[in-house]
Amino acid sequence: DAGVIQSPRHEVTEMGQEVTLRCKPISGHNSLFWYRQTMMRGLELLIYFNNNVPIDDSGMPEDRFSAKMPNASFSTLKIQPSEPRDSAVYFCASSLGENTGELFFGEGSRLTVL
Amino acid sequence: QKEVEQNSGPLSVPEGAIASLNCTYSDRGSQSFFWYRQYSGKSPELIMFIYSNGDKEDGRFTAQLNKASQYVSLLIRDSQPSDSATYLCAAGGSNYQLIWGAGTKLIIKP
């Protein structure tokens, strides 16, 4: 299996621009997570999908962030407008089943907002 | 507030020695515990999980759980330079939520 695939790997953008991050989970995994990692705050769960349905978006920082999962093989995380404080590494992870901590992470998307 | 605490390190261990990484958690309802390894610039990778009190061994790695003390540890025997990484401890409950520690940076000195 190819694992969790994320794109882009690196994104540099200017404040106010729209950013879209993409994720393809492992085939057959029905749980998908978007995390953000920074030195200051560590790993933070942004949103959790189960069977393509958003279950918990309480970690989404504010209305500028949105996430979708139109089908079992694709998810997006969008930031509009972006701000310098959004600079972080964004990870997508998937798992087989809902109540498991056995997550498979993608390589991450490193976002820099100038 | 549910928390998982780890010493941030760095923890420096000579090659060939045993590296001991520790983690405490606040939620007594936590049922499962996970150790992820994260190399610099890479993504976290699951290396061990433990659900029951006691020890669980997998190759050079041993996870230890003491629910009474709310304590989890990871032992790495015969440490290698390739073990140098940040180790994240995470606690899980009855649902999808994981509580993550901030990680311990481990350095294995040749």
PDB file of C-alpha atoms in Angstrom:
ATOM      1  CA  ASP A   1       0.000   0.000   0.000  1.00  0.00           C
ATOM      2  CA  ALA A   2       1.248   3.496  -0.744  1.00  0.00           C
ATOM      3  CA  GLY A   3       0.351   4.813   2.691  1.00  0.00           C
ATOM      4  CA  VAL A   4      -1.340   8.121   3.388  1.00  0.00           C
ATOM      5  CA  ILE A   5      -0.564  10.593   0.638  1.00  0.00           C
ATOM      6  CA  GLN A   6      -0.538  14.326   1.236  1.00  0.00           C
ATOM      7  CA  SER A   7       0.034  17.246  -1.064  1.00  0.00           C
ATOM      8  CA  PRO A   8       1.639  19.668  -1.329  1.00  0.00           C
ATOM      9  CA  ARG A   9       4.670  18.760   0.779  1.00  0.00           C
ATOM     10  CA  HIS A  10       5.635  22.399   1.087  1.00  0.00           C
ATOM     11  CA  GLU A  11       3.599  25.528   0.594  1.00  0.00           C
ATOM     12  CA  VAL A  12       4.788  29.089   0.933  1.00  0.00           C
ATOM     13  CA  THR A  13       2.129  31.721   0.561  1.00  0.00           C
ATOM     14  CA  GLU A  14       1.384  35.277   1.511  1.00  0.00           C
ATOM     15  CA  MET A  15      -0.984  36.402   4.197  1.00  0.00           C
ATOM     16  CA  GLY A  16      -4.543  36.558   2.955  1.00  0.00           C
ATOM     17  CA  GLN A  17      -4.167  33.864   0.326  1.00  0.00           C
ATOM     18  CA  GLU A  18      -6.215  30.692   0.228  1.00  0.00           C
ATOM     19  CA  VAL A  19      -4.434  27.443   1.030  1.00  0.00           C
ATOM     20  CA  THR A  20      -5.751  23.981   0.199  1.00  0.00           C
ATOM     21  CA  LEU A  21      -4.110  20.862   1.573  1.00  0.00           C
ATOM     22  CA  ARG A  22      -5.012  17.451   0.231  1.00  0.00           C
ATOM     23  CA  CYS A  23      -5.010  13.947   1.635  1.00  0.00           C
ATOM     24  CA  LYS A  24      -5.581  10.453   0.328  1.00  0.00           C
ATOM     25  CA  PRO A  25      -6.004   7.963   3.186  1.00  0.00           C
ATOM     26  CA  ILE A  26      -5.020   4.331   3.090  1.00  0.00           C
ATOM     27  CA  SER A  27      -7.581   2.306   1.168  1.00  0.00           C
ATOM     28  CA  GLY A  28     -10.036   0.641   3.516  1.00  0.00           C
ATOM     29  CA  HIS A  29      -9.375   2.964   6.435  1.00  0.00           C
ATOM     30  CA  ASN A  30     -12.605   4.571   7.548  1.00  0.00           C
ATOM     31  CA  SER A  31     -11.219   7.123  10.007  1.00  0.00           C
ATOM     32  CA  LEU A  32      -9.353  10.235   8.928  1.00  0.00           C
ATOM     33  CA  PHE A  33      -7.711  12.872  11.077  1.00  0.00           C
ATOM     34  CA  TRP A  34      -6.194  16.254  10.323  1.00  0.00           C
ATOM     35  CA  TYR A  35      -3.538  17.354  12.791  1.00  0.00           C
ATOM     36  CA  ARG A  36      -1.410  20.459  13.072  1.00  0.00           C
ATOM     37  CA  GLN A  37       2.039  20.371  14.651  1.00  0.00           C
ATOM     38  CA  THR A  38       4.066  23.305  15.935  1.00  0.00           C
ATOM     39  CA  MET A  39       6.981  23.534  18.331  1.00  0.00           C
ATOM     40  CA  MET A  40       4.910  25.544  20.775  1.00  0.00           C
ATOM     41  CA  ARG A  41       1.699  23.500  20.811  1.00  0.00           C
ATOM     42  CA  GLY A  42       2.772  20.046  19.660  1.00  0.00           C
ATOM     43  CA  LEU A  43       0.242  17.871  17.847  1.00  0.00           C
ATOM     44  CA  GLU A  44      -3.259  19.288  17.780  1.00  0.00           C
ATOM     45  CA  LEU A  45      -6.268  17.480  16.380  1.00  0.00           C
ATOM     46  CA  LEU A  46      -8.132  19.774  14.009  1.00  0.00           C
ATOM     47  CA  ILE A  47     -10.894  17.529  12.722  1.00  0.00           C
ATOM     48  CA  TYR A  48     -11.907  13.878  12.686  1.00  0.00           C
ATOM     49  CA  PHE A  49     -13.937  12.121   9.996  1.00  0.00           C
ATOM     50  CA  ASN A  50     -15.504   8.691  10.269  1.00  0.00           C
ATOM     51  CA  ASN A  51     -16.919   7.111   7.128  1.00  0.00           C
ATOM     52  CA  ASN A  52     -16.535  10.484   5.376  1.00  0.00           C
ATOM     53  CA  VAL A  53     -18.661  12.281   7.987  1.00  0.00           C
ATOM     54  CA  PRO A  54     -17.123  15.003  10.167  1.00  0.00           C
ATOM     55  CA  ILE A  55     -17.505  13.804  13.735  1.00  0.00           C
ATOM     56  CA  ASP A  56     -15.457  16.307  15.687  1.00  0.00           C
ATOM     57  CA  ASP A  57     -14.328  19.674  14.377  1.00  0.00           C
ATOM     58  CA  SER A  58     -13.853  21.275  17.774  1.00  0.00           C
ATOM     59  CA  GLY A  59     -10.149  21.644  17.113  1.00  0.00           C
ATOM     60  CA  MET A  60     -10.583  23.800  14.037  1.00  0.00           C
ATOM     61  CA  PRO A  61      -9.134  27.133  15.172  1.00  0.00           C
ATOM     62  CA  GLU A  62     -11.688  29.431  13.627  1.00  0.00           C
ATOM     63  CA  ASP A  63     -13.970  29.949  10.678  1.00  0.00           C
ATOM     64  CA  ARG A  64     -11.028  30.491   8.389  1.00  0.00           C
ATOM     65  CA  PHE A  65     -10.448  26.739   8.509  1.00  0.00           C
ATOM     66  CA  SER A  66     -12.680  24.240   6.756  1.00  0.00           C
ATOM     67  CA  ALA A  67     -12.360  20.575   5.859  1.00  0.00           C
ATOM     68  CA  LYS A  68     -14.222  18.247   3.562  1.00  0.00           C
ATOM     69  CA  MET A  69     -14.224  14.571   2.768  1.00  0.00           C
ATOM     70  CA  PRO A  70     -16.320  14.075  -0.363  1.00  0.00           C
ATOM     71  CA  ASN A  71     -15.465  10.376  -0.610  1.00  0.00           C
ATOM     72  CA  ALA A  72     -13.524   7.656   1.138  1.00  0.00           C
ATOM     73  CA  SER A  73     -10.334   8.355  -0.741  1.00  0.00           C
ATOM     74  CA  PHE A  74      -9.970  12.116  -0.553  1.00  0.00           C
ATOM     75  CA  SER A  75     -10.035  14.929   1.962  1.00  0.00           C
ATOM     76  CA  THR A  76      -9.113  18.594   1.900  1.00  0.00           C
ATOM     77  CA  LEU A  77      -8.237  21.144   4.533  1.00  0.00           C
ATOM     78  CA  LYS A  78      -8.694  24.732   3.445  1.00  0.00           C
ATOM     79  CA  ILE A  79      -7.516  27.930   5.095  1.00  0.00           C
ATOM     80  CA  GLN A  80      -9.010  31.150   3.801  1.00  0.00           C
ATOM     81  CA  PRO A  81      -7.633  33.715   4.388  1.00  0.00           C
ATOM     82  CA  SER A  82      -4.318  32.444   5.670  1.00  0.00           C
ATOM     83  CA  GLU A  83      -2.366  34.229   8.411  1.00  0.00           C
ATOM     84  CA  PRO A  84       1.270  33.946   9.551  1.00  0.00           C
ATOM     85  CA  ARG A  85       0.172  32.162  12.737  1.00  0.00           C
ATOM     86  CA  ASP A  86      -1.155  29.327  10.572  1.00  0.00           C
ATOM     87  CA  SER A  87       2.427  28.391   9.708  1.00  0.00           C
ATOM     88  CA  ALA A  88       2.877  24.783  10.836  1.00  0.00           C
ATOM     89  CA  VAL A  89       3.134  21.230   9.586  1.00  0.00           C
ATOM     90  CA  TYR A  90      -0.262  19.779   8.802  1.00  0.00           C
ATOM     91  CA  PHE A  91      -0.586  16.024   9.002  1.00  0.00           C
ATOM     92  CA  CYS A  92      -3.307  13.803   7.717  1.00  0.00           C
ATOM     93  CA  ALA A  93      -3.644  10.402   9.368  1.00  0.00           C
ATOM     94  CA  SER A  94      -5.937   7.468   8.809  1.00  0.00           C
ATOM     95  CA  SER A  95      -6.877   4.408  10.800  1.00  0.00           C
ATOM     96  CA  LEU A  96      -8.878   1.238  10.439  1.00  0.00           C
ATOM     97  CA  GLY A  97     -11.777   1.536  12.819  1.00  0.00           C
ATOM     98  CA  GLU A  98     -12.969   4.321  15.033  1.00  0.00           C
ATOM     99  CA  ASN A  99     -11.633   3.569  18.484  1.00  0.00           C
ATOM    100  CA  THR A 100      -8.005   2.942  17.794  1.00  0.00           C
ATOM    101  CA  GLY A 101      -4.891   4.957  18.392  1.00  0.00           C
ATOM    102  CA  GLU A 102      -3.080   3.095  15.645  1.00  0.00           C
ATOM    103  CA  LEU A 103      -2.775   5.973  13.251  1.00  0.00           C
ATOM    104  CA  PHE A 104      -0.922   6.028   9.963  1.00  0.00           C
ATOM    105  CA  PHE A 105       0.381   9.493   9.190  1.00  0.00           C
ATOM    106  CA  GLY A 106       1.101  11.061   5.869  1.00  0.00           C
ATOM    107  CA  GLU A 107       4.388  12.858   5.308  1.00  0.00           C
ATOM    108  CA  GLY A 108       2.806  16.188   6.155  1.00  0.00           C
ATOM    109  CA  SER A 109       2.385  19.521   4.451  1.00  0.00           C
ATOM    110  CA  ARG A 110       4.694  22.236   5.725  1.00  0.00           C
ATOM    111  CA  LEU A 111       2.912  25.570   5.430  1.00  0.00           C
ATOM    112  CA  THR A 112       4.654  28.906   5.671  1.00  0.00           C
ATOM    113  CA  VAL A 113       2.524  32.027   5.566  1.00  0.00           C
ATOM    114  CA  LEU A 114       4.524  35.214   5.049  1.00  0.00           C
TER     115      LEU A 114
ATOM    116  CA  GLN B   1      -8.025  18.823  31.624  1.00  0.00           C
ATOM    117  CA  LYS B   2      -6.704  15.552  30.303  1.00  0.00           C
ATOM    118  CA  GLU B   3      -2.949  15.633  29.983  1.00  0.00           C
ATOM    119  CA  VAL B   4      -0.028  13.456  29.015  1.00  0.00           C
ATOM    120  CA  GLU B   5       3.314  14.636  30.291  1.00  0.00           C
ATOM    121  CA  GLN B   6       6.760  13.804  29.026  1.00  0.00           C
ATOM    122  CA  ASN B   7      10.184  15.197  29.777  1.00  0.00           C
ATOM    123  CA  SER B   8      11.122  17.175  26.677  1.00  0.00           C
ATOM    124  CA  GLY B   9      14.785  16.173  26.933  1.00  0.00           C
ATOM    125  CA  PRO B  10      17.038  15.902  25.178  1.00  0.00           C
ATOM    126  CA  LEU B  11      17.859  12.546  26.688  1.00  0.00           C
ATOM    127  CA  SER B  12      21.374  11.538  25.751  1.00  0.00           C
ATOM    128  CA  VAL B  13      22.267   7.836  25.870  1.00  0.00           C
ATOM    129  CA  PRO B  14      25.466   6.110  24.741  1.00  0.00           C
ATOM    130  CA  GLU B  15      25.213   3.637  21.897  1.00  0.00           C
ATOM    131  CA  GLY B  16      24.498   0.136  23.129  1.00  0.00           C
ATOM    132  CA  ALA B  17      22.933   1.269  26.397  1.00  0.00           C
ATOM    133  CA  ILE B  18      19.272   1.136  27.431  1.00  0.00           C
ATOM    134  CA  ALA B  19      17.216   4.245  26.733  1.00  0.00           C
ATOM    135  CA  SER B  20      14.299   4.776  29.100  1.00  0.00           C
ATOM    136  CA  LEU B  21      11.502   7.119  28.098  1.00  0.00           C
ATOM    137  CA  ASN B  22       8.727   7.986  30.506  1.00  0.00           C
ATOM    138  CA  CYS B  23       5.218   9.341  30.320  1.00  0.00           C
ATOM    139  CA  THR B  24       2.500  10.099  32.862  1.00  0.00           C
ATOM    140  CA  TYR B  25      -1.171  10.654  32.172  1.00  0.00           C
ATOM    141  CA  SER B  26      -3.911  12.357  34.139  1.00  0.00           C
ATOM    142  CA  ASP B  27      -7.074  10.619  32.931  1.00  0.00           C
ATOM    143  CA  ARG B  28      -7.733   7.387  34.810  1.00  0.00           C
ATOM    144  CA  GLY B  29     -10.211   6.483  32.097  1.00  0.00           C
ATOM    145  CA  SER B  30      -7.396   6.066  29.583  1.00  0.00           C
ATOM    146  CA  GLN B  31      -7.338   2.510  28.339  1.00  0.00           C
ATOM    147  CA  SER B  32      -4.698   2.344  25.647  1.00  0.00           C
ATOM    148  CA  PHE B  33      -1.274   3.820  25.265  1.00  0.00           C
ATOM    149  CA  PHE B  34       0.850   4.404  22.229  1.00  0.00           C
ATOM    150  CA  TRP B  35       4.451   5.267  21.494  1.00  0.00           C
ATOM    151  CA  TYR B  36       5.182   7.053  18.249  1.00  0.00           C
ATOM    152  CA  ARG B  37       8.647   7.808  16.915  1.00  0.00           C
ATOM    153  CA  GLN B  38       9.178  10.969  14.908  1.00  0.00           C
ATOM    154  CA  TYR B  39      12.423  11.620  13.093  1.00  0.00           C
ATOM    155  CA  SER B  40      13.307  15.247  12.469  1.00  0.00           C
ATOM    156  CA  GLY B  41      11.290  16.577   9.560  1.00  0.00           C
ATOM    157  CA  LYS B  42       9.255  13.399   9.261  1.00  0.00           C
ATOM    158  CA  SER B  43       5.851  12.211  10.397  1.00  0.00           C
ATOM    159  CA  PRO B  44       5.044  10.217  13.550  1.00  0.00           C
ATOM    160  CA  GLU B  45       5.248   6.456  13.202  1.00  0.00           C
ATOM    161  CA  LEU B  46       3.655   4.008  15.615  1.00  0.00           C
ATOM    162  CA  ILE B  47       6.208   1.697  17.197  1.00  0.00           C
ATOM    163  CA  MET B  48       4.452   0.222  20.231  1.00  0.00           C
ATOM    164  CA  PHE B  49       1.080   0.102  21.904  1.00  0.00           C
ATOM    165  CA  ILE B  50      -0.001  -1.368  25.220  1.00  0.00           C
ATOM    166  CA  TYR B  51      -3.392  -1.904  26.786  1.00  0.00           C
ATOM    167  CA  SER B  52      -2.728  -4.037  29.857  1.00  0.00           C
ATOM    168  CA  ASN B  53      -0.668  -3.542  32.969  1.00  0.00           C
ATOM    169  CA  GLY B  54       2.805  -4.987  32.749  1.00  0.00           C
ATOM    170  CA  ASP B  55       5.366  -5.291  30.013  1.00  0.00           C
ATOM    171  CA  LYS B  56       5.057  -5.808  26.300  1.00  0.00           C
ATOM    172  CA  GLU B  57       8.142  -6.622  24.288  1.00  0.00           C
ATOM    173  CA  ASP B  58       8.787  -6.237  20.564  1.00  0.00           C
ATOM    174  CA  GLY B  59      12.354  -6.759  19.497  1.00  0.00           C
ATOM    175  CA  ARG B  60      14.557  -4.161  21.185  1.00  0.00           C
ATOM    176  CA  PHE B  61      11.528  -2.253  22.451  1.00  0.00           C
ATOM    177  CA  THR B  62       9.623  -2.856  25.675  1.00  0.00           C
ATOM    178  CA  ALA B  63       6.570  -0.879  26.690  1.00  0.00           C
ATOM    179  CA  GLN B  64       5.603  -0.839  30.349  1.00  0.00           C
ATOM    180  CA  LEU B  65       2.268   0.212  31.800  1.00  0.00           C
ATOM    181  CA  ASN B  66       1.337   0.841  35.411  1.00  0.00           C
ATOM    182  CA  LYS B  67      -2.271   2.022  35.590  1.00  0.00           C
ATOM    183  CA  ALA B  68      -2.227   2.468  39.346  1.00  0.00           C
ATOM    184  CA  SER B  69       0.601   4.972  39.030  1.00  0.00           C
ATOM    185  CA  GLN B  70      -0.689   6.316  35.685  1.00  0.00           C
ATOM    186  CA  TYR B  71       2.711   5.732  34.203  1.00  0.00           C
ATOM    187  CA  VAL B  72       3.885   4.439  30.845  1.00  0.00           C
ATOM    188  CA  SER B  73       7.431   3.862  29.745  1.00  0.00           C
ATOM    189  CA  LEU B  74       9.347   2.757  26.694  1.00  0.00           C
ATOM    190  CA  LEU B  75      12.658   0.965  26.993  1.00  0.00           C
ATOM    191  CA  ILE B  76      14.988   0.674  24.032  1.00  0.00           C
ATOM    192  CA  ARG B  77      17.701  -1.924  24.486  1.00  0.00           C
ATOM    193  CA  ASP B  78      21.014  -1.855  22.635  1.00  0.00           C
ATOM    194  CA  SER B  79      20.363   1.738  21.541  1.00  0.00           C
ATOM    195  CA  GLN B  80      21.522   2.621  18.044  1.00  0.00           C
ATOM    196  CA  PRO B  81      22.210   6.037  16.487  1.00  0.00           C
ATOM    197  CA  SER B  82      19.199   5.342  14.253  1.00  0.00           C
ATOM    198  CA  ASP B  83      17.006   5.438  17.383  1.00  0.00           C
ATOM    199  CA  SER B  84      17.741   9.156  17.732  1.00  0.00           C
ATOM    200  CA  ALA B  85      14.353  10.800  17.313  1.00  0.00           C
ATOM    201  CA  THR B  86      11.529  12.381  19.255  1.00  0.00           C
ATOM    202  CA  TYR B  87       9.254   9.876  20.975  1.00  0.00           C
ATOM    203  CA  LEU B  88       5.626  10.837  21.435  1.00  0.00           C
ATOM    204  CA  CYS B  89       3.441   9.187  24.050  1.00  0.00           C
ATOM    205  CA  ALA B  90      -0.324   9.166  23.511  1.00  0.00           C
ATOM    206  CA  ALA B  91      -3.222   7.972  25.658  1.00  0.00           C
ATOM    207  CA  GLY B  92      -6.532   6.779  24.285  1.00  0.00           C
ATOM    208  CA  GLY B  93      -9.891   6.245  25.904  1.00  0.00           C
ATOM    209  CA  SER B  94     -13.113   4.704  24.711  1.00  0.00           C
ATOM    210  CA  ASN B  95     -13.313   6.657  21.483  1.00  0.00           C
ATOM    211  CA  TYR B  96     -11.186   8.131  18.712  1.00  0.00           C
ATOM    212  CA  GLN B  97      -9.563  10.808  20.862  1.00  0.00           C
ATOM    213  CA  LEU B  98      -5.877  10.614  21.687  1.00  0.00           C
ATOM    214  CA  ILE B  99      -4.206  12.813  24.235  1.00  0.00           C
ATOM    215  CA  TRP B 100      -0.664  13.506  23.056  1.00  0.00           C
ATOM    216  CA  GLY B 101       2.419  14.308  25.036  1.00  0.00           C
ATOM    217  CA  ALA B 102       4.839  16.933  23.788  1.00  0.00           C
ATOM    218  CA  GLY B 103       7.497  14.315  23.111  1.00  0.00           C
ATOM    219  CA  THR B 104      10.959  13.450  24.393  1.00  0.00           C
ATOM    220  CA  LYS B 105      13.947  14.032  22.173  1.00  0.00           C
ATOM    221  CA  LEU B 106      16.346  11.092  22.350  1.00  0.00           C
ATOM    222  CA  ILE B 107      19.954  11.335  21.212  1.00  0.00           C
ATOM    223  CA  ILE B 108      22.057   8.203  20.930  1.00  0.00           C
ATOM    224  CA  LYS B 109      25.741   9.034  21.039  1.00  0.00           C
ATOM    225  CA  PRO B 110      28.081   6.750  19.043  1.00  0.00           C
TER     226      PRO B 110
END
